PDB file of C-alpha atoms in Angstrom:
ATOM      1  CA  UNK L   1    -128.277 -26.301 -16.292  1.00 58.00           C
ATOM      2  CA  UNK L   2    -126.880 -23.271 -18.111  1.00 62.00           C
ATOM      3  CA  UNK L   3    -128.210 -20.947 -15.444  1.00 76.00           C
ATOM      4  CA  UNK L   4    -126.441 -22.877 -12.722  1.00 84.00           C
ATOM      5  CA  UNK L   5    -123.125 -22.592 -14.603  1.00 83.00           C
ATOM      6  CA  UNK L   6    -123.511 -18.850 -15.076  1.00 86.00           C
ATOM      7  CA  UNK L   7    -124.446 -18.459 -11.434  1.00 87.00           C
ATOM      8  CA  UNK L   8    -121.444 -20.584 -10.474  1.00 86.00           C
ATOM      9  CA  UNK L   9    -119.144 -18.467 -12.674  1.00 87.00           C
ATOM     10  CA  UNK L  10    -120.528 -15.248 -11.209  1.00 90.00           C
ATOM     11  CA  UNK L  11    -120.034 -16.523  -7.679  1.00 90.00           C
ATOM     12  CA  UNK L  12    -116.538 -17.740  -8.498  1.00 92.00           C
ATOM     13  CA  UNK L  13    -115.616 -14.429 -10.130  1.00 93.00           C
ATOM     14  CA  UNK L  14    -116.989 -12.516  -7.151  1.00 93.00           C
ATOM     15  CA  UNK L  15    -115.078 -14.752  -4.761  1.00 93.00           C
ATOM     16  CA  UNK L  16    -111.842 -14.304  -6.715  1.00 93.00           C
ATOM     17  CA  UNK L  17    -112.252 -10.524  -6.866  1.00 92.00           C
ATOM     18  CA  UNK L  18    -112.878 -10.411  -3.113  1.00 92.00           C
ATOM     19  CA  UNK L  19    -109.786 -12.542  -2.474  1.00 92.00           C
ATOM     20  CA  UNK L  20    -107.721 -10.327  -4.770  1.00 91.00           C
ATOM     21  CA  UNK L  21    -108.985  -7.186  -3.017  1.00 89.00           C
ATOM     22  CA  UNK L  22    -108.167  -8.712   0.369  1.00 88.00           C
ATOM     23  CA  UNK L  23    -104.701  -9.639  -0.900  1.00 87.00           C
ATOM     24  CA  UNK L  24    -104.055  -6.104  -2.127  1.00 83.00           C
ATOM     25  CA  UNK L  25    -105.356  -4.607   1.119  1.00 82.00           C
ATOM     26  CA  UNK L  26    -103.197  -6.938   3.210  1.00 82.00           C
ATOM     27  CA  UNK L  27    -100.202  -6.130   1.030  1.00 81.00           C
ATOM     28  CA  UNK L  28    -100.911  -2.410   1.465  1.00 76.00           C
ATOM     29  CA  UNK L  29    -101.245  -2.825   5.229  1.00 78.00           C
ATOM     30  CA  UNK L  30     -97.914  -4.664   5.442  1.00 77.00           C
ATOM     31  CA  UNK L  31     -96.211  -2.013   3.326  1.00 78.00           C
ATOM     32  CA  UNK L  32     -97.742   0.756   5.416  1.00 75.00           C
ATOM     33  CA  UNK L  33     -96.719  -0.966   8.653  1.00 72.00           C
ATOM     34  CA  UNK L  34     -93.107  -1.535   7.622  1.00 74.00           C
ATOM     35  CA  UNK L  35     -92.811   1.945   6.132  1.00 76.00           C
ATOM     36  CA  UNK L  36     -94.028   3.471   9.382  1.00 75.00           C
ATOM     37  CA  UNK L  37     -91.634   1.544  11.646  1.00 73.00           C
ATOM     38  CA  UNK L  38     -88.667   1.614   9.277  1.00 70.00           C
ATOM     39  CA  UNK L  39     -87.449   4.850  10.862  1.00 72.00           C
ATOM     40  CA  UNK L  40     -87.266   3.202  14.271  1.00 71.00           C
ATOM     41  CA  UNK L  41     -85.129   0.221  13.264  1.00 67.00           C
ATOM     42  CA  UNK L  42     -81.800   0.055  15.011  1.00 68.00           C
ATOM     43  CA  UNK L  43     -78.687   0.453  12.900  1.00 65.00           C
ATOM     44  CA  UNK L  44     -77.005  -2.616  11.469  1.00 74.00           C
ATOM     45  CA  UNK L  45     -74.244  -2.763  14.076  1.00 82.00           C
ATOM     46  CA  UNK L  46     -72.672  -0.576  16.737  1.00 82.00           C
ATOM     47  CA  UNK L  47     -69.260  -2.257  16.527  1.00 87.00           C
ATOM     48  CA  UNK L  48     -67.485   0.473  14.506  1.00 87.00           C
ATOM     49  CA  UNK L  49     -68.826   3.148  16.834  1.00 88.00           C
ATOM     50  CA  UNK L  50     -67.744   1.237  19.949  1.00 91.00           C
ATOM     51  CA  UNK L  51     -64.269   0.663  18.494  1.00 95.00           C
ATOM     52  CA  UNK L  52     -63.990   4.369  17.677  1.00 95.00           C
ATOM     53  CA  UNK L  53     -65.037   5.435  21.181  1.00 96.00           C
ATOM     54  CA  UNK L  54     -62.717   2.922  22.868  1.00 97.00           C
ATOM     55  CA  UNK L  55     -59.733   3.933  20.739  1.00 97.00           C
ATOM     56  CA  UNK L  56     -60.426   7.632  21.389  1.00 97.00           C
ATOM     57  CA  UNK L  57     -60.678   7.003  25.131  1.00 97.00           C
ATOM     58  CA  UNK L  58     -57.443   5.033  25.352  1.00 97.00           C
ATOM     59  CA  UNK L  59     -55.645   7.543  23.120  1.00 98.00           C
ATOM     60  CA  UNK L  60     -56.643  10.207  25.638  1.00 97.00           C
ATOM     61  CA  UNK L  61     -55.485   8.054  28.557  1.00 97.00           C
ATOM     62  CA  UNK L  62     -52.102   7.405  26.947  1.00 97.00           C
ATOM     63  CA  UNK L  63     -51.748  11.081  26.016  1.00 96.00           C
ATOM     64  CA  UNK L  64     -52.515  12.117  29.598  1.00 96.00           C
ATOM     65  CA  UNK L  65     -49.955   9.634  30.977  1.00 95.00           C
ATOM     66  CA  UNK L  66     -47.247  10.895  28.602  1.00 95.00           C
ATOM     67  CA  UNK L  67     -48.081  14.510  29.454  1.00 94.00           C
ATOM     68  CA  UNK L  68     -47.916  13.733  33.168  1.00 92.00           C
ATOM     69  CA  UNK L  69     -44.514  12.055  32.826  1.00 92.00           C
ATOM     70  CA  UNK L  70     -43.151  14.948  30.767  1.00 90.00           C
ATOM     71  CA  UNK L  71     -44.490  17.399  33.352  1.00 88.00           C
ATOM     72  CA  UNK L  72     -42.799  15.472  36.189  1.00 87.00           C
ATOM     73  CA  UNK L  73     -39.480  15.297  34.340  1.00 84.00           C
ATOM     74  CA  UNK L  74     -39.658  19.005  33.490  1.00 80.00           C
ATOM     75  CA  UNK L  75     -40.333  19.973  37.117  1.00 77.00           C
ATOM     76  CA  UNK L  76     -37.544  17.738  38.423  1.00 73.00           C
ATOM     77  CA  UNK L  77     -35.083  19.307  35.980  1.00 69.00           C
ATOM     78  CA  UNK L  78     -36.254  22.856  36.795  1.00 68.00           C
ATOM     79  CA  UNK L  79     -36.093  22.258  40.580  1.00 70.00           C
ATOM     80  CA  UNK L  80     -32.636  20.692  40.325  1.00 68.00           C
ATOM     81  CA  UNK L  81     -31.373  23.634  38.263  1.00 67.00           C
ATOM     82  CA  UNK L  82     -32.762  26.153  40.747  1.00 68.00           C
ATOM     83  CA  UNK L  83     -31.270  24.343  43.735  1.00 62.00           C
ATOM     84  CA  UNK L  84     -27.886  23.740  42.131  1.00 53.00           C
TER      85      UNK L  84
END
């Protein structure tokens, strides 16, 4: 009877150590996997970048329109002065 208990305890201890080793290995694999693909994750959000690009684009459009109007007014004034 005593031998069966010691055998049972040895088997149980072996089983628990194997489970623990498998747990650690699985944990290591998960850590290794996430560490290797962490560099390829997309950024949190692109919203600030999109807002920045859109505002820069429309600032350029408005600046070009103002420049064009000033250029037209300047040429009209210069032509009128030369004619008159």
